[in-house]
Tab-separated table of C-alpha atoms in Angstrom:
chain	number	residue	atom	x	y	z
A	821	MET	CA	46.538	19.419	33.924
A	822	ALA	CA	46.885	23.055	35.028
A	823	ASP	CA	48.494	25.598	32.737
A	824	ILE	CA	51.527	27.125	34.502
A	825	THR	CA	53.677	29.951	33.166
A	826	ARG	CA	56.885	31.491	34.602
A	827	ARG	CA	57.609	35.196	35.160
A	828	LEU	CA	60.723	36.421	37.040
A	829	GLY	CA	60.642	33.783	39.763
A	830	TRP	CA	56.844	33.801	39.985
A	831	ARG	CA	54.490	31.198	38.593
A	832	HIS	CA	51.028	31.763	37.226
A	833	LEU	CA	48.467	28.951	37.338
A	834	ARG	CA	45.346	28.891	35.216
A	835	GLY	CA	43.042	25.999	36.022
A	836	ALA	CA	40.247	24.411	34.005
A	837	PRO	CA	36.571	24.697	35.033
A	838	THR	CA	36.517	20.935	35.614
A	839	ALA	CA	39.566	20.963	37.878
A	840	HIS	CA	39.377	21.923	41.578
A	841	ILE	CA	42.587	23.729	42.649
A	842	ARG	CA	43.774	23.907	46.259
A	843	HIS	CA	46.697	26.227	47.087
A	844	HIS	CA	48.422	26.005	50.467
A	845	ARG	CA	51.291	28.124	51.689
A	846	GLY	CA	52.821	27.499	55.061
A	847	GLY	CA	49.880	25.236	55.950
A	848	THR	CA	47.361	27.929	55.149
A	849	LEU	CA	44.775	27.424	52.400
A	850	LEU	CA	44.957	30.432	50.142
A	851	HIS	CA	42.975	29.332	47.064
A	852	ASP	CA	40.294	26.654	46.861
A	853	GLY	CA	37.930	26.128	43.932
A	854	PRO	CA	37.531	25.135	40.271
A	855	GLY	CA	38.780	27.252	37.378
A	856	LEU	CA	41.082	29.467	39.507
A	857	SER	CA	43.846	31.699	38.168
A	858	PHE	CA	46.521	33.196	40.458
A	859	TRP	CA	50.228	33.935	40.987
A	860	TYR	CA	52.385	32.069	43.441
A	861	ARG	CA	55.976	31.295	44.359
A	862	ALA	CA	57.103	27.765	43.529
A	863	LEU	CA	59.264	27.369	46.632
A	864	THR	CA	56.462	28.090	49.109
A	865	ALA	CA	53.361	26.785	47.290
A	866	ALA	CA	51.691	23.411	47.801
A	867	LEU	CA	49.251	22.776	44.969
A	868	SER	CA	46.606	20.102	44.445
A	869	GLU	CA	44.453	19.581	41.347
A	870	VAL	CA	41.366	17.396	41.765
A	871	PRO	CA	39.241	16.676	38.643
A	872	VAL	CA	35.544	17.140	39.320
A	873	ASP	CA	34.177	16.081	35.930
A	874	ASP	CA	32.491	12.715	35.250
A	875	ARG	CA	35.015	10.054	34.374
A	876	GLU	CA	34.517	6.589	32.967
A	877	LEU	CA	36.530	3.629	34.131
A	878	ALA	CA	36.526	0.637	31.791
A	879	MET	CA	37.331	-2.654	33.444
A	880	THR	CA	37.725	-6.219	32.259
A	881	PHE	CA	38.190	-9.123	34.636
A	882	HIS	CA	37.595	-12.859	34.791
A	883	ALA	CA	35.199	-14.675	37.084
A	884	ARG	CA	34.116	-18.260	37.651
A	885	THR	CA	30.537	-19.501	37.714
A	886	SER	CA	29.029	-22.064	40.048
A	887	ASP	CA	29.692	-24.831	37.519
A	888	PHE	CA	33.387	-23.846	37.361
A	889	GLN	CA	33.291	-22.092	33.997
A	890	ASP	CA	35.417	-19.016	33.399
A	891	VAL	CA	33.701	-15.923	32.040
A	892	ALA	CA	35.096	-12.549	31.069
A	893	VAL	CA	33.249	-9.501	32.422
A	894	GLN	CA	33.362	-6.206	30.525
A	895	ALA	CA	31.979	-3.264	32.503
A	896	THR	CA	32.257	0.518	32.743
A	897	VAL	CA	31.861	2.584	35.910
A	898	THR	CA	31.119	6.296	35.647
A	899	TYR	CA	32.158	8.287	38.734
A	900	ARG	CA	33.087	11.754	39.879
A	901	ILE	CA	34.764	13.349	42.892
A	902	ASP	CA	32.051	15.258	44.733
A	903	ASP	CA	34.255	16.296	47.677
A	904	PRO	CA	37.591	17.543	46.294
A	905	ALA	CA	38.922	18.548	49.721
A	906	LEU	CA	38.312	15.075	51.136
A	907	ALA	CA	39.721	13.395	48.033
A	908	ALA	CA	42.824	15.611	48.171
A	909	ALA	CA	43.263	14.703	51.839
A	910	ARG	CA	42.915	10.960	51.216
A	911	LEU	CA	44.739	10.664	47.901
A	912	ASP	CA	47.814	12.369	46.497
A	913	PHE	CA	46.482	14.937	43.990
A	914	SER	CA	49.509	17.253	44.469
A	915	ILE	CA	51.022	18.714	41.307
A	916	ASP	CA	54.499	19.997	40.529
A	917	PRO	CA	54.474	23.812	40.927
A	918	ASP	CA	56.728	24.201	37.903
A	919	THR	CA	55.077	21.794	35.428
A	920	GLY	CA	51.562	21.194	36.781
A	921	VAL	CA	51.967	17.405	36.528
A	922	TRP	CA	50.686	15.147	39.265
A	923	ARG	CA	53.432	13.903	41.490
A	924	GLY	CA	51.653	10.575	42.015
A	925	ALA	CA	48.981	8.561	40.213
A	926	PRO	CA	45.730	9.365	42.023
A	927	LEU	CA	43.419	8.358	39.204
A	928	GLU	CA	45.072	4.960	39.014
A	929	GLN	CA	44.503	4.537	42.730
A	930	LEU	CA	40.849	5.451	42.263
A	931	GLY	CA	40.612	3.031	39.336
A	932	SER	CA	42.109	0.216	41.387
A	933	LEU	CA	39.715	0.939	44.237
A	934	LEU	CA	36.656	0.955	41.973
A	935	THR	CA	37.790	-2.053	39.935
A	936	GLU	CA	38.550	-4.191	42.968
A	937	THR	CA	35.277	-3.266	44.627
A	938	ALA	CA	33.238	-3.942	41.489
A	939	GLN	CA	35.124	-7.165	40.812
A	940	GLN	CA	34.487	-8.367	44.358
A	941	HIS	CA	30.732	-7.981	44.046
A	942	ALA	CA	30.648	-9.400	40.496
A	943	LEU	CA	32.632	-12.479	41.585
A	944	ASP	CA	30.273	-12.940	44.491
A	945	VAL	CA	27.123	-13.041	42.327
A	946	LEU	CA	28.696	-15.101	39.527
A	947	ALA	CA	30.065	-17.694	41.924
A	948	ARG	CA	26.482	-18.649	42.845
A	949	THR	CA	25.125	-18.649	39.261
A	950	PRO	CA	25.571	-21.405	36.665
A	951	LEU	CA	26.930	-20.555	33.270
A	952	SER	CA	23.628	-20.938	31.421
A	953	SER	CA	21.872	-18.503	33.755
A	954	THR	CA	24.848	-16.183	33.650
A	955	LEU	CA	24.695	-15.918	29.889
A	956	VAL	CA	20.931	-15.331	29.968
A	957	ASP	CA	20.392	-13.028	32.968
A	958	GLY	CA	23.921	-12.381	34.185
A	959	VAL	CA	24.356	-8.913	32.694
A	960	ALA	CA	21.457	-7.404	34.630
A	961	ALA	CA	22.302	-9.314	37.803
A	962	VAL	CA	25.967	-8.288	37.727
A	963	ARG	CA	25.084	-4.637	36.993
A	964	GLU	CA	22.624	-4.476	39.857
A	965	ARG	CA	25.024	-6.168	42.223
A	966	ILE	CA	27.959	-3.905	41.301
A	967	THR	CA	25.754	-0.809	41.613
A	968	ALA	CA	24.494	-1.886	45.007
A	969	GLY	CA	27.967	-2.910	46.157
A	970	LEU	CA	29.586	0.378	45.147
A	971	GLY	CA	26.744	2.296	46.735
A	972	THR	CA	27.308	0.580	50.076
A	973	GLU	CA	31.086	0.604	49.949
A	974	PRO	CA	32.239	2.880	52.824
A	975	ARG	CA	35.605	3.667	51.299
A	976	LEU	CA	34.121	5.572	48.411
A	977	PRO	CA	32.243	8.248	50.412
A	978	ALA	CA	35.243	8.434	52.750
A	979	THR	CA	37.382	9.255	49.720
A	980	GLY	CA	34.891	11.767	48.329
A	981	ILE	CA	33.874	9.588	45.324
A	982	GLU	CA	30.348	9.333	43.960
A	983	VAL	CA	29.381	6.548	41.553
A	984	VAL	CA	27.177	7.918	38.776
A	985	ALA	CA	26.387	4.811	36.716
A	986	VAL	CA	27.436	1.216	36.129
A	987	ARG	CA	27.218	-0.527	32.761
A	988	VAL	CA	27.972	-4.154	32.017
A	989	MET	CA	28.611	-4.656	28.293
A	990	ALA	CA	29.288	-8.381	28.069
A	991	LEU	CA	29.706	-11.658	29.882
A	992	ARG	CA	31.561	-14.023	27.637
A	993	PRO	CA	32.739	-17.576	28.330
A	994	GLU	CA	35.931	-19.075	27.002
A	995	PRO	CA	36.054	-19.535	23.200
A	996	GLU	CA	35.875	-23.348	23.427
A	997	VAL	CA	32.888	-23.207	25.775
A	998	GLU	CA	31.229	-20.558	23.637
A	999	ARG	CA	31.612	-22.713	20.529
A	1000	ALA	CA	30.247	-25.711	22.441
A	1001	LEU	CA	27.269	-23.665	23.596
A	1002	ARG	CA	26.652	-22.416	20.088
A	1003	THR	CA	26.633	-25.916	18.628
A	1004	PRO	CA	23.139	-26.992	19.892
A	1005	ALA	CA	21.659	-23.684	18.836
A	1006	ARG	CA	23.319	-23.961	15.458
A	1007	GLU	CA	22.114	-27.538	15.122
A	1008	GLN	CA	18.604	-26.481	16.009
A	1009	ILE	CA	18.765	-23.586	13.576
A	1010	GLN	CA	20.124	-25.954	10.926
A	1011	GLN	CA	17.330	-28.413	11.669
A	1012	GLU	CA	14.790	-25.625	11.374
A	1013	ALA	CA	16.380	-24.569	8.102
A	1014	ASP	CA	16.394	-28.175	6.849
A	1015	ARG	CA	12.783	-28.626	7.886
A	1016	ALA	CA	11.856	-25.391	6.160
A	1017	THR	CA	13.745	-26.596	3.077
A	1018	TYR	CA	11.983	-29.968	3.161
A	1019	GLU	CA	8.614	-28.302	3.658
A	1020	ARG	CA	9.347	-25.938	0.799
A	1021	ARG	CA	10.357	-28.880	-1.393
A	1022	ALA	CA	7.256	-30.794	-0.311
A	1023	VAL	CA	5.104	-27.807	-1.176
A	1024	ALA	CA	6.891	-27.506	-4.513
A	1025	VAL	CA	6.395	-31.226	-5.215
A	1026	GLU	CA	2.745	-30.972	-4.214
A	1027	ARG	CA	2.306	-27.984	-6.485
A	1028	GLU	CA	4.043	-29.801	-9.337
A	1029	ARG	CA	1.804	-32.816	-8.752
A	1030	ALA	CA	-1.254	-30.569	-8.759
A	1031	ILE	CA	-0.035	-28.924	-11.953
A	1032	ALA	CA	0.584	-32.357	-13.545
A	1033	GLU	CA	-2.879	-33.518	-12.470
A	1034	ASN	CA	-4.408	-30.377	-13.887
A	1035	GLU	CA	-2.550	-30.912	-17.153
A	1036	LEU	CA	-3.681	-34.553	-17.233
A	1037	ASP	CA	-7.259	-33.544	-16.476
A	1038	SER	CA	-7.012	-30.948	-19.210
A	1039	GLN	CA	-5.735	-33.558	-21.662
A	1040	ILE	CA	-8.510	-35.983	-20.653
A	1041	GLU	CA	-11.096	-33.253	-21.015
A	1042	LEU	CA	-9.612	-32.291	-24.369
A	1043	ALA	CA	-9.681	-35.929	-25.556
A	1044	ARG	CA	-13.263	-36.252	-24.361
A	1045	ARG	CA	-14.246	-33.136	-26.206
A	1046	GLU	CA	-12.407	-34.324	-29.293
A	1047	GLU	CA	-14.348	-37.594	-29.061
A	1048	GLN	CA	-17.568	-35.626	-28.739
A	1049	LEU	CA	-16.481	-33.516	-31.687
A	1050	VAL	CA	-15.801	-36.638	-33.780
A	1051	ASP	CA	-19.168	-38.096	-32.768
A	1052	GLN	CA	-20.872	-34.827	-33.513
A	1053	ARG	CA	-19.139	-34.602	-36.867
A	1054	GLY	CA	-20.202	-38.192	-37.690
A	1055	THR	CA	-23.745	-37.384	-36.598
A	1056	ASN	CA	-23.704	-34.237	-38.669
A	1057	THR	CA	-22.281	-36.107	-41.672
A	1058	ARG	CA	-24.841	-38.887	-41.282
A	1059	ARG	CA	-27.626	-36.399	-40.859
A	1060	GLU	CA	-26.381	-34.471	-43.860
A	1061	ALA	CA	-26.227	-37.701	-45.905
A	1062	GLU	CA	-29.729	-38.615	-44.742
A	1063	GLU	CA	-30.965	-35.170	-45.600
A	1064	HIS	CA	-29.263	-35.388	-49.019
A	1065	ALA	CA	-30.784	-38.846	-49.554
A	1066	ALA	CA	-34.183	-37.606	-48.491
A	1067	ALA	CA	-33.791	-34.592	-50.737
A	1068	ASP	CA	-32.710	-36.860	-53.608
A	1069	ALA	CA	-35.690	-39.129	-52.950
A	1070	VAL	CA	-38.026	-36.178	-52.887
A	1071	ARG	CA	-36.354	-34.827	-55.998
A	1072	ALA	CA	-36.544	-38.264	-57.739
A	1073	GLU	CA	-40.143	-38.685	-56.671
A	1074	ALA	CA	-40.950	-35.215	-57.943
A	1075	GLU	CA	-39.050	-35.956	-61.131
A	1076	ALA	CA	-40.930	-39.255	-61.553
A	1077	THR	CA	-44.221	-37.563	-60.829
A	1078	ARG	CA	-43.381	-34.851	-63.319
A	1079	SER	CA	-42.300	-37.464	-65.869
A	1080	VAL	CA	-45.532	-39.404	-65.350
A	1081	ARG	CA	-47.499	-36.253	-65.678
A	1082	LEU	CA	-45.564	-35.296	-68.803
A	1083	ALA	CA	-46.011	-38.773	-70.208
A	1084	ARG	CA	-49.703	-38.665	-69.423
A	1085	ALA	CA	-49.943	-35.210	-70.912
A	1086	GLU	CA	-48.046	-36.307	-74.011
A	1087	ALA	CA	-50.163	-39.431	-74.284
A	1088	GLU	CA	-53.274	-37.372	-73.820
A	1089	GLY	CA	-51.997	-34.920	-76.401
A	1090	VAL	CA	-51.129	-37.714	-78.809
A	1091	ARG	CA	-54.487	-39.288	-78.231
A	1092	THR	CA	-56.208	-35.985	-78.717
A	1093	VAL	CA	-54.158	-35.308	-81.853
A	1094	GLY	CA	-54.874	-38.798	-83.103
A	1095	ASP	CA	-58.569	-38.395	-82.427
A	1096	ALA	CA	-58.494	-35.059	-84.170
A	1097	LYS	CA	-56.581	-36.517	-87.066
A	1098	ALA	CA	-58.945	-39.491	-87.177
A	1099	GLN	CA	-61.923	-37.192	-87.054
A	1100	ALA	CA	-60.365	-34.987	-89.732
A	1101	GLN	CA	-59.540	-38.012	-91.832
A	1102	ALA	CA	-63.053	-39.337	-91.359
A	1103	ALA	CA	-64.484	-36.003	-92.287
A	1104	TRP	CA	-62.123	-35.817	-95.268
A	1105	LEU	CA	-63.181	-39.231	-96.278
A	1106	ARG	CA	-66.833	-38.346	-95.849
A	1107	VAL	CA	-66.321	-35.234	-97.874
A	1108	HIS	CA	-64.567	-37.090	-100.697
A	1109	ALA	CA	-66.905	-40.062	-100.618
A	1110	ASP	CA	-69.401	-38.258	-102.818
A	1111	VAL	CA	-66.840	-36.783	-105.219
A	1112	ASP	CA	-66.324	-38.420	-108.617
A	1113	VAL	CA	-63.142	-40.175	-109.551
A	1114	ALA	CA	-61.848	-37.499	-111.879
A	1115	THR	CA	-62.062	-34.875	-109.150
A	1116	LEU	CA	-60.265	-37.152	-106.762
A	1117	HIS	CA	-57.551	-37.659	-109.363
A	1118	ALA	CA	-57.264	-33.928	-109.753
A	1119	LEU	CA	-57.072	-33.396	-106.011
A	1120	THR	CA	-54.517	-36.162	-105.761
A	1121	GLY	CA	-52.443	-34.551	-108.444
A	1122	THR	CA	-52.741	-31.235	-106.701
A	1123	ARG	CA	-51.677	-32.737	-103.393
A	1124	PHE	CA	-48.879	-34.591	-105.138
A	1125	ALA	CA	-47.822	-31.386	-106.796
A	1126	GLU	CA	-47.724	-29.636	-103.430
A	1127	ASN	CA	-45.321	-32.229	-102.134
A	1128	LEU	CA	-43.080	-32.239	-105.204
A	1129	PRO	CA	-39.906	-30.139	-105.221
A	1130	HIS	CA	-39.887	-26.821	-107.037
A	1131	ILE	CA	-39.724	-27.289	-110.846
A	1132	ASP	CA	-38.524	-24.359	-112.912
A	1133	SER	CA	-39.532	-25.784	-116.271
A	1134	VAL	CA	-41.404	-28.807	-117.696
A	1135	THR	CA	-40.811	-30.187	-121.166
A	1136	ILE	CA	-43.770	-32.074	-122.724
A	1137	SER	CA	-43.114	-34.035	-125.816
A	1138	PRO	CA	-45.699	-34.144	-128.609
A	1139	ASP	CA	-46.370	-37.752	-127.934
A	1140	VAL	CA	-47.341	-37.133	-124.346
A	1141	LEU	CA	-49.395	-34.149	-125.228
A	1142	THR	CA	-51.229	-36.063	-127.942
A	1143	GLY	CA	-52.029	-38.900	-125.620
A	1144	LEU	CA	-53.336	-36.528	-122.920
A	1145	LEU	CA	-55.517	-34.690	-125.319
A	1146	ALA	CA	-56.865	-37.936	-126.631
A	1147	LYS	CA	-57.821	-38.992	-123.151
A	1148	LEU	CA	-59.451	-35.709	-122.419
A	1149	GLY	CA	-61.438	-35.905	-125.612
A	1150	ALA	CA	-62.557	-39.393	-124.857
A	1151	ARG	CA	-63.941	-38.415	-121.387
A	1152	GLU	CA	-66.011	-35.385	-122.406
A	1153	PRO	CA	-68.985	-37.389	-123.850
A	1154	GLU	CA	-69.573	-38.929	-120.516
């Protein structure tokens, strides 16, 4: 909207760079262009303000597919007015010289024109497309068809309008139909999830079985090794007992051999001692065979005296002494 100020019956208009201003007075065009600033009289001026910037028109309408299903189309058309003079001649872009407000609703008229044209072409393409194809490829098809339809629409160039871009955001069926269409996909997704869950459980069960088998194999191997250990211990104990028995036998045999040898040595020693004693006795006897009886008695007394205990004193009575002397005196003549 233009900025208009008042000064002593005059009006001053200052336009924006994106607004094309046309000023007529008495049928004569005095000012024509964007971003103008000038003075004028309100009673004689005819002003028009045509926006020349890019504008976006959002539209939402309903269409029906070839299988009689309603869909909602959400689209946006970007346009601009490339010929302000033609647009001002075809549509009412006049503004109030005192306030700068449009007297009519030109942008609404442009919006209706664009919406109806786009809707016509969208309905045409959707009416020949089933709902399933519409939901899959309908966005691109509707966008291309609306773009082509607006590009060939003769009313738009005749009004000075250029379509810059067309965007289709969504094609949505009715909520009940959308839920019905989602159900198979959800069921399939649920089936995939259930299958993945079952497979995961099967893998877990298989792993648990493998772990149990490994534990069982480990226990069997451990029992087998324990059995081998028991057998080995028995073998070692038996071998140790046999070795002890053999050692005892060797020790007993050695002891017996030593005892026999000792016995033989003792017997030999006894025999040798006996022979020596016999020889000594024989020699003693041979030596004393030629000795007289009195000498033998004296030797016997001497030997007897050697074997008697120690005697500190001996008392000889006169009777004994007399008898002994008598015997000694009787033997001397011999």
